[in-house]
């Protein structure tokens, strides 16, 4: 989420965050549905991408439709203690998504926890959590996007995880990031329902520098033999509304040896597109903020995925949300799908962007709206 990837609820729930998206913010960073889909290796071998395999499970629907299941990226302590500082979604969370008709789950997690030491083996227990989530997605007929939720930076053990260092710095060389993704690719080689979310919301990095990092990372992934769909974000929090002004047009230079990538953009509907407020600017703001990016993507024959978005539950906000999703649905030549922000086990009931059911089982109006889109498409 641009400028806020989960509402800062330190005072409302026993979770905190140091995932600041700006110098002045310290916010927490942003069974009935096609069960048992196998996403067969034979389909991938025949040239059907994981994206297409997912679409096929949705009874002919052409788009992925779902939510992020947040929790594993929570917390300000690194690596932190799972269950106290952060949490992975469990079976009930995946089942809830399936009950709403969603066929994709985006799984945010922290690089520092999966691989506490650069160029070292993965933490065994942390990988087990990710692997379990991958299998739960398969059980409930959902594609799973592995989302490295690090904003193009990470903390390192050498300074006791005190400072975030940009990828490409002396502390976090680009080679360590490409090695991370090569290992993730090797470990998910036979999971055809997995997609690679290269990085969540890079910021304070030049688009041309980010492009170089993207290209060497894609090359490292493809060298393993993995041909999974890769979701490539832009800089400046990969906002659709600021795509042209932020220099992200440089991404016309993406080079994927497998030619199997999509551009991931995020779009919130409040005044500054940050998602910090649940108030949409207008009923039409969702459609409006996609237009320039959508035209750019179409011009360059790029596919795109709306990887984060959210708003509150007022009538105007819901109208803006409906317009946003309708715009995506009406332009399948550009869009491959969408994932709302956010569901997951630790959202407090009063969080304005919450998509999970409340503790009393009440499903938010935003979730019901997204579910209607997903269910109509699956019919």
Short mmCIF file of C-alpha atoms in Angstrom, two decimals:
data_model
loop_
_atom_site.label_atom_id
_atom_site.label_comp_id
_atom_site.label_asym_id
_atom_site.label_seq_id
_atom_site.Cartn_x
_atom_site.Cartn_y
_atom_site.Cartn_z
CA UNK A 1 0.00 0.00 0.00
CA UNK A 2 1.39 3.39 -0.88
CA UNK A 3 2.32 5.31 2.27
CA UNK A 4 0.59 2.80 4.53
CA UNK A 5 0.44 -0.92 4.07
CA UNK A 6 -1.65 -1.73 6.99
CA UNK A 7 -3.18 0.84 9.29
CA UNK A 8 -0.93 1.60 12.24
CA UNK A 9 -2.80 -0.19 14.98
CA UNK A 10 -0.07 -0.42 17.61
CA UNK A 11 -2.54 0.94 20.13
CA UNK A 12 -5.34 -1.37 18.98
CA UNK A 13 -3.68 -4.75 18.59
CA UNK A 14 -0.44 -6.26 19.84
CA UNK A 15 1.37 -5.83 16.57
CA UNK A 16 3.67 -3.00 15.51
CA UNK A 17 5.63 -2.04 12.43
CA UNK A 18 8.71 -0.26 11.26
CA UNK A 19 7.74 -0.51 7.60
CA UNK A 20 7.69 3.25 7.08
CA UNK A 21 6.83 4.34 3.58
CA UNK A 22 8.07 7.87 4.13
CA UNK A 23 10.26 9.83 6.51
CA UNK A 24 7.17 11.01 8.37
CA UNK A 25 5.24 7.73 8.56
CA UNK A 26 5.73 4.55 10.54
CA UNK A 27 2.77 2.51 9.46
CA UNK A 28 2.36 -1.25 9.43
CA UNK A 29 3.23 -2.33 5.93
CA UNK A 30 0.63 -2.13 3.67
CA UNK A 31 -15.79 -24.68 0.28
CA UNK A 32 -17.57 -24.38 -2.55
CA UNK A 33 -15.40 -22.63 -5.05
CA UNK A 34 -13.46 -24.77 -7.56
CA UNK A 35 -12.02 -26.97 -4.83
CA UNK A 36 -9.21 -29.35 -5.45
CA UNK A 37 -7.85 -27.78 -8.61
CA UNK A 38 -4.63 -29.58 -9.53
CA UNK A 39 -2.94 -26.97 -11.75
CA UNK A 40 -1.24 -29.88 -13.49
CA UNK A 41 2.38 -29.90 -14.54
CA UNK A 42 1.22 -31.25 -17.87
CA UNK A 43 -0.64 -28.01 -18.53
CA UNK A 44 2.46 -25.96 -17.81
CA UNK A 45 4.55 -28.22 -20.04
CA UNK A 46 2.04 -27.71 -22.83
CA UNK A 47 2.65 -23.98 -22.68
CA UNK A 48 -0.25 -23.00 -20.41
CA UNK A 49 0.98 -20.50 -17.85
CA UNK A 50 -0.01 -20.62 -14.17
CA UNK A 51 -2.08 -17.51 -14.93
CA UNK A 52 -4.03 -19.37 -17.61
CA UNK A 53 -4.36 -22.45 -15.44
CA UNK A 54 -5.90 -20.33 -12.70
CA UNK A 55 -8.31 -18.78 -15.17
CA UNK A 56 -9.35 -22.21 -16.40
CA UNK A 57 -10.36 -23.27 -12.87
CA UNK A 58 -12.75 -20.35 -12.59
CA UNK A 59 -15.21 -21.89 -15.04
CA UNK A 60 -13.91 -19.94 -18.00
CA UNK A 61 -13.28 -16.67 -16.18
CA UNK A 62 -10.34 -14.81 -17.69
CA UNK A 63 -9.09 -12.94 -14.63
CA UNK A 64 -7.65 -13.72 -11.22
CA UNK A 65 -9.79 -12.22 -8.47
CA UNK A 66 -8.87 -12.22 -4.81
CA UNK A 67 -7.18 -10.56 -1.84
CA UNK A 68 -3.91 -10.31 0.03
CA UNK A 69 -3.78 -12.47 3.14
CA UNK A 70 -1.62 -10.23 5.31
CA UNK A 71 0.14 -11.07 8.57
CA UNK A 72 3.55 -12.53 7.77
CA UNK A 73 4.90 -9.06 6.94
CA UNK A 74 3.67 -7.56 10.23
CA UNK A 75 5.83 -6.47 13.14
CA UNK A 76 8.83 -4.25 13.87
CA UNK A 77 11.16 -6.88 15.30
CA UNK A 78 13.47 -8.82 13.01
CA UNK A 79 13.51 -11.61 12.52
CA UNK A 80 10.83 -11.51 15.22
CA UNK A 81 8.80 -14.21 16.89
CA UNK A 82 6.04 -15.83 14.85
CA UNK A 83 2.74 -15.71 16.72
CA UNK A 84 3.77 -12.61 18.65
CA UNK A 85 5.27 -10.21 16.11
CA UNK A 86 3.75 -11.65 12.95
CA UNK A 87 1.59 -14.52 11.78
CA UNK A 88 0.91 -16.54 8.64
CA UNK A 89 -2.66 -17.08 7.45
CA UNK A 90 -4.07 -20.48 8.24
CA UNK A 91 -6.54 -22.86 6.67
CA UNK A 92 -9.55 -20.88 7.89
CA UNK A 93 -8.27 -17.79 6.07
CA UNK A 94 -7.86 -19.62 2.77
CA UNK A 95 -11.25 -21.27 3.22
CA UNK A 96 -12.83 -17.85 3.84
CA UNK A 97 -11.36 -16.59 0.56
CA UNK A 98 -12.72 -19.61 -1.26
CA UNK A 99 -16.15 -19.06 0.29
CA UNK A 100 -16.16 -15.57 -1.25
CA UNK A 101 -15.35 -16.93 -4.71
CA UNK A 102 -11.74 -15.69 -4.78
CA UNK A 103 -9.34 -17.67 -6.95
CA UNK A 104 -6.08 -15.93 -6.01
CA UNK A 105 -4.36 -15.12 -2.73
CA UNK A 106 -1.41 -12.75 -2.45
CA UNK A 107 0.90 -13.83 0.38
CA UNK A 108 3.07 -11.00 1.78
CA UNK A 109 6.15 -12.06 3.77
CA UNK A 110 9.47 -10.58 4.87
CA UNK A 111 12.79 -11.47 3.24
CA UNK A 112 14.60 -11.03 6.59
CA UNK A 113 12.54 -13.80 8.18
CA UNK A 114 12.82 -16.28 5.36
CA UNK A 115 16.57 -15.70 5.01
CA UNK A 116 17.95 -13.95 8.11
CA UNK A 117 21.49 -14.01 6.72
CA UNK A 118 22.19 -12.95 3.15
CA UNK A 119 23.31 -15.72 0.79
CA UNK A 120 22.54 -18.27 3.51
CA UNK A 121 20.04 -21.14 3.57
CA UNK A 122 16.38 -20.37 4.17
CA UNK A 123 15.09 -20.62 7.71
CA UNK A 124 13.55 -24.10 7.85
CA UNK A 125 10.51 -23.21 9.93
CA UNK A 126 9.79 -20.03 7.99
CA UNK A 127 9.91 -21.87 4.67
CA UNK A 128 7.58 -24.48 6.12
CA UNK A 129 5.02 -21.73 6.78
CA UNK A 130 5.24 -20.48 3.20
CA UNK A 131 5.09 -24.00 1.84
CA UNK A 132 1.99 -24.70 3.91
CA UNK A 133 0.33 -21.57 2.51
CA UNK A 134 1.17 -22.70 -1.01
CA UNK A 135 -0.46 -26.06 -0.37
CA UNK A 136 -3.53 -24.45 1.21
CA UNK A 137 -3.95 -22.37 -1.93
CA UNK A 138 -3.90 -25.52 -3.99
CA UNK A 139 -6.41 -27.21 -1.68
CA UNK A 140 -8.89 -24.38 -2.09
CA UNK A 141 -8.38 -23.81 -5.81
CA UNK A 142 -6.39 -20.58 -5.51
CA UNK A 143 -3.32 -19.26 -7.22
CA UNK A 144 -0.77 -18.04 -4.66
CA UNK A 145 1.35 -14.95 -5.31
CA UNK A 146 4.58 -15.02 -3.30
CA UNK A 147 4.96 -11.35 -2.37
CA UNK A 148 8.38 -10.30 -1.04
CA UNK A 149 7.02 -7.39 0.97
CA UNK A 150 10.20 -5.34 1.37
CA UNK A 151 9.93 -2.10 -0.63
CA UNK A 152 13.23 -2.81 -2.49
CA UNK A 153 15.19 -2.88 0.76
CA UNK A 154 15.92 -5.10 3.74
CA UNK A 155 17.57 -5.21 7.14
CA UNK A 156 20.74 -7.21 7.77
CA UNK A 157 22.16 -9.18 10.66
CA UNK A 158 25.48 -7.30 10.62
CA UNK A 159 23.85 -4.19 12.16
CA UNK A 160 21.36 -6.19 14.22
CA UNK A 161 18.56 -5.47 11.72
CA UNK A 162 18.54 -1.81 12.77
CA UNK A 163 18.55 -0.14 9.32
CA UNK A 164 16.78 -0.76 6.02
CA UNK A 165 19.26 -0.92 3.14
CA UNK A 166 18.30 -0.58 -0.52
CA UNK A 167 18.85 -3.46 -2.86
CA UNK A 168 21.98 -2.60 -4.81
CA UNK A 169 23.74 -1.04 -1.80
CA UNK A 170 26.98 -2.37 -0.34
CA UNK A 171 25.00 -3.95 2.49
CA UNK A 172 22.44 -5.64 0.21
CA UNK A 173 24.07 -6.29 -3.18
CA UNK A 174 21.75 -7.03 -6.09
CA UNK A 175 23.27 -10.51 -6.27
CA UNK A 176 21.71 -11.37 -2.89
CA UNK A 177 18.26 -10.51 -4.23
CA UNK A 178 18.71 -12.52 -7.41
CA UNK A 179 19.92 -15.44 -5.28
CA UNK A 180 16.79 -15.18 -3.12
CA UNK A 181 14.54 -15.42 -6.15
CA UNK A 182 16.55 -18.19 -7.77
CA UNK A 183 16.10 -20.28 -4.64
CA UNK A 184 12.38 -19.47 -4.42
CA UNK A 185 12.05 -20.48 -8.06
CA UNK A 186 13.85 -23.78 -7.50
CA UNK A 187 11.68 -24.60 -4.50
CA UNK A 188 8.42 -23.92 -6.31
CA UNK A 189 9.39 -25.39 -9.67
CA UNK A 190 6.57 -27.95 -9.58
CA UNK A 191 3.92 -25.70 -8.03
CA UNK A 192 2.11 -24.51 -11.12
CA UNK A 193 -0.38 -22.42 -9.14
CA UNK A 194 2.40 -20.17 -7.76
CA UNK A 195 3.19 -16.72 -9.16
CA UNK A 196 6.25 -14.64 -8.33
CA UNK A 197 5.56 -11.22 -6.77
CA UNK A 198 9.07 -9.86 -7.33
CA UNK A 199 8.85 -7.02 -4.79
CA UNK A 200 6.22 -4.98 -2.99
CA UNK A 201 6.21 -1.23 -3.68
CA UNK A 202 9.80 -0.12 -4.32
CA UNK A 203 10.31 3.51 -3.35
CA UNK A 204 13.13 6.08 -3.20
CA UNK A 205 14.91 4.27 -6.01
CA UNK A 206 15.26 5.46 -9.59
CA UNK A 207 13.18 3.58 -12.14
CA UNK A 208 16.18 2.96 -14.37
CA UNK A 209 18.11 1.45 -11.45
CA UNK A 210 15.12 -0.68 -10.52
CA UNK A 211 14.81 -1.86 -14.13
CA UNK A 212 18.36 -3.20 -14.04
CA UNK A 213 17.62 -5.08 -10.83
CA UNK A 214 14.42 -6.50 -12.33
CA UNK A 215 16.15 -7.73 -15.47
CA UNK A 216 18.96 -9.56 -13.70
CA UNK A 217 16.42 -11.06 -11.27
CA UNK A 218 14.23 -12.33 -14.09
CA UNK A 219 17.28 -13.80 -15.77
CA UNK A 220 18.28 -15.60 -12.54
CA UNK A 221 14.77 -17.00 -12.13
CA UNK A 222 14.63 -18.27 -15.70
CA UNK A 223 18.08 -19.86 -15.42
CA UNK A 224 16.54 -22.28 -12.92
CA UNK A 225 14.05 -23.42 -15.54
CA UNK A 226 11.07 -21.84 -13.78
CA UNK A 227 8.61 -20.21 -16.17
CA UNK A 228 6.05 -19.02 -13.63
CA UNK A 229 4.34 -15.68 -14.14
CA UNK A 230 6.43 -12.88 -12.60
CA UNK A 231 4.69 -9.74 -11.29
CA UNK A 232 6.95 -6.73 -11.80
CA UNK A 233 6.22 -3.49 -9.90
CA UNK A 234 7.36 0.02 -10.68
CA UNK A 235 8.90 2.51 -8.27
CA UNK A 236 7.14 5.21 -6.23
CA UNK A 237 5.04 2.49 -4.56
CA UNK A 238 4.02 1.31 -8.08
CA UNK A 239 0.99 3.59 -8.13
CA UNK A 240 -1.09 3.45 -11.30
CA UNK A 241 -2.04 7.11 -10.85
CA UNK A 242 1.61 8.24 -10.85
CA UNK A 243 3.00 5.76 -13.36
CA UNK A 244 3.83 8.37 -15.99
CA UNK A 245 5.18 11.05 -13.64
CA UNK A 246 7.34 8.72 -11.53
CA UNK A 247 9.53 7.55 -14.40
CA UNK A 248 8.02 4.08 -14.55
CA UNK A 249 7.75 4.32 -18.32
CA UNK A 250 11.37 3.09 -18.16
CA UNK A 251 9.90 -0.37 -17.60
CA UNK A 252 9.34 -0.68 -21.33
CA UNK A 253 12.88 -2.09 -21.09
CA UNK A 254 11.89 -5.19 -19.09
CA UNK A 255 13.63 -8.27 -20.46
CA UNK A 256 12.17 -11.60 -19.41
CA UNK A 257 13.78 -14.62 -21.11
CA UNK A 258 10.50 -16.51 -20.65
CA UNK A 259 8.28 -13.60 -21.80
CA UNK A 260 5.94 -14.40 -18.94
CA UNK A 261 5.66 -11.27 -16.80
CA UNK A 262 2.93 -8.78 -15.95
CA UNK A 263 3.21 -5.27 -14.52
CA UNK A 264 1.89 -4.98 -10.96
CA UNK A 265 0.33 -1.68 -9.97
CA UNK A 266 -1.45 -0.56 -6.81
CA UNK A 267 -4.21 2.01 -6.51
CA UNK A 268 -5.95 3.50 -3.50
CA UNK A 269 -8.87 5.87 -3.72
CA UNK A 270 -8.28 8.53 -1.06
CA UNK A 271 -6.94 12.03 -1.60
CA UNK A 272 -3.24 11.15 -1.86
CA UNK A 273 -3.65 7.54 -3.09
CA UNK A 274 -2.03 6.32 0.12
CA UNK A 275 -4.80 4.17 1.53
CA UNK A 276 -4.46 5.86 4.91
CA UNK A 277 -8.03 7.09 4.70
CA UNK A 278 -11.13 5.11 3.91
CA UNK A 279 -12.72 8.03 2.10
CA UNK A 280 -12.72 7.91 -1.69
CA UNK A 281 -12.26 11.25 -3.45
CA UNK A 282 -15.29 10.66 -5.67
CA UNK A 283 -17.43 7.88 -7.06
CA UNK A 284 -15.44 7.94 -10.31
CA UNK A 285 -11.91 8.17 -8.88
CA UNK A 286 -11.21 4.45 -9.30
CA UNK A 287 -11.74 4.50 -13.05
CA UNK A 288 -9.97 7.83 -13.44
CA UNK A 289 -6.77 6.83 -11.69
CA UNK A 290 -6.27 3.78 -13.91
CA UNK A 291 -6.62 5.53 -17.25
CA UNK A 292 -3.11 6.81 -18.03
CA UNK A 293 -1.42 3.60 -16.93
CA UNK A 294 -3.97 1.46 -18.74
CA UNK A 295 -3.37 3.35 -21.98
CA UNK A 296 0.41 3.03 -21.54
CA UNK A 297 0.18 -0.72 -20.93
CA UNK A 298 -2.10 -1.22 -23.92
CA UNK A 299 0.18 0.84 -26.17
CA UNK A 300 3.17 -1.33 -25.24
CA UNK A 301 1.14 -4.56 -25.27
CA UNK A 302 1.87 -5.19 -21.60
CA UNK A 303 -0.37 -7.18 -19.29
CA UNK A 304 -1.04 -5.83 -15.80
CA UNK A 305 -2.26 -6.96 -12.38
CA UNK A 306 -3.93 -4.68 -9.81
CA UNK A 307 -2.09 -6.02 -6.79
CA UNK A 308 -3.43 -3.72 -4.06
CA UNK A 309 -6.38 -1.39 -3.64
CA UNK A 310 -8.83 -0.51 -0.92
CA UNK A 311 -11.28 1.98 0.47
CA UNK A 312 -13.92 2.38 3.15
CA UNK A 313 -17.56 1.40 3.28
CA UNK A 314 -19.38 4.70 2.68
CA UNK A 315 -21.73 4.73 -0.34
CA UNK A 316 -19.34 6.93 -2.32
CA UNK A 317 -16.34 4.78 -1.44
CA UNK A 318 -18.17 1.62 -2.47
CA UNK A 319 -19.19 3.25 -5.74
CA UNK A 320 -15.55 4.17 -6.40
CA UNK A 321 -14.46 0.63 -5.57
CA UNK A 322 -17.07 -0.83 -7.92
CA UNK A 323 -15.91 1.53 -10.66
CA UNK A 324 -12.28 0.53 -10.15
CA UNK A 325 -12.99 -3.18 -10.43
CA UNK A 326 -15.44 -2.71 -13.29
CA UNK A 327 -12.75 -0.85 -15.22
CA UNK A 328 -10.39 -3.80 -14.79
CA UNK A 329 -13.08 -6.30 -15.73
CA UNK A 330 -13.98 -4.37 -18.89
CA UNK A 331 -10.38 -4.28 -20.13
CA UNK A 332 -9.11 -7.87 -20.09
CA UNK A 333 -6.74 -7.11 -22.96
CA UNK A 334 -4.66 -5.27 -20.33
CA UNK A 335 -5.64 -6.69 -16.95
CA UNK A 336 -4.98 -10.21 -15.68
CA UNK A 337 -6.76 -9.70 -12.38
CA UNK A 338 -6.90 -8.00 -9.00
CA UNK A 339 -6.21 -8.59 -5.31
CA UNK A 340 -7.72 -6.31 -2.66
CA UNK A 341 -5.99 -5.09 0.48
CA UNK A 342 -6.41 -6.86 2.81
CA UNK A 343 -7.69 -9.93 4.60
CA UNK A 344 -5.82 -11.97 7.20
CA UNK A 345 -6.07 -13.19 10.78
CA UNK A 346 -4.88 -10.14 12.74
CA UNK A 347 -6.94 -7.25 11.40
CA UNK A 348 -8.87 -5.43 14.15
CA UNK A 349 -12.59 -5.04 13.62
CA UNK A 350 -12.34 -1.25 13.32
CA UNK A 351 -9.73 -1.22 10.55
CA UNK A 352 -11.26 0.75 7.68
CA UNK A 353 -9.73 -1.42 4.92
CA UNK A 354 -10.34 -4.80 6.57
CA UNK A 355 -11.62 -7.47 4.16
CA UNK A 356 -11.76 -10.35 6.64
CA UNK A 357 -14.89 -11.13 8.60
CA UNK A 358 -15.14 -9.48 12.02
CA UNK A 359 -14.73 -11.47 15.19
CA UNK A 360 -18.51 -11.78 15.21
CA UNK A 361 -18.48 -13.13 11.66
CA UNK A 362 -19.71 -9.98 9.91
CA UNK A 363 -18.34 -9.67 6.37
CA UNK A 364 -17.42 -6.10 5.35
CA UNK A 365 -19.39 -4.40 2.59
CA UNK A 366 -16.20 -4.05 0.52
CA UNK A 367 -15.64 -7.82 0.65
CA UNK A 368 -19.24 -8.50 -0.35
CA UNK A 369 -18.82 -6.19 -3.34
CA UNK A 370 -15.60 -7.91 -4.47
CA UNK A 371 -17.20 -11.30 -3.91
CA UNK A 372 -20.09 -10.38 -6.21
CA UNK A 373 -17.62 -9.57 -9.00
CA UNK A 374 -15.79 -12.85 -8.44
CA UNK A 375 -18.95 -14.95 -8.32
CA UNK A 376 -20.53 -13.37 -11.37
CA UNK A 377 -17.37 -14.09 -13.35
CA UNK A 378 -17.33 -17.71 -12.24
CA UNK A 379 -20.89 -18.41 -13.37
#
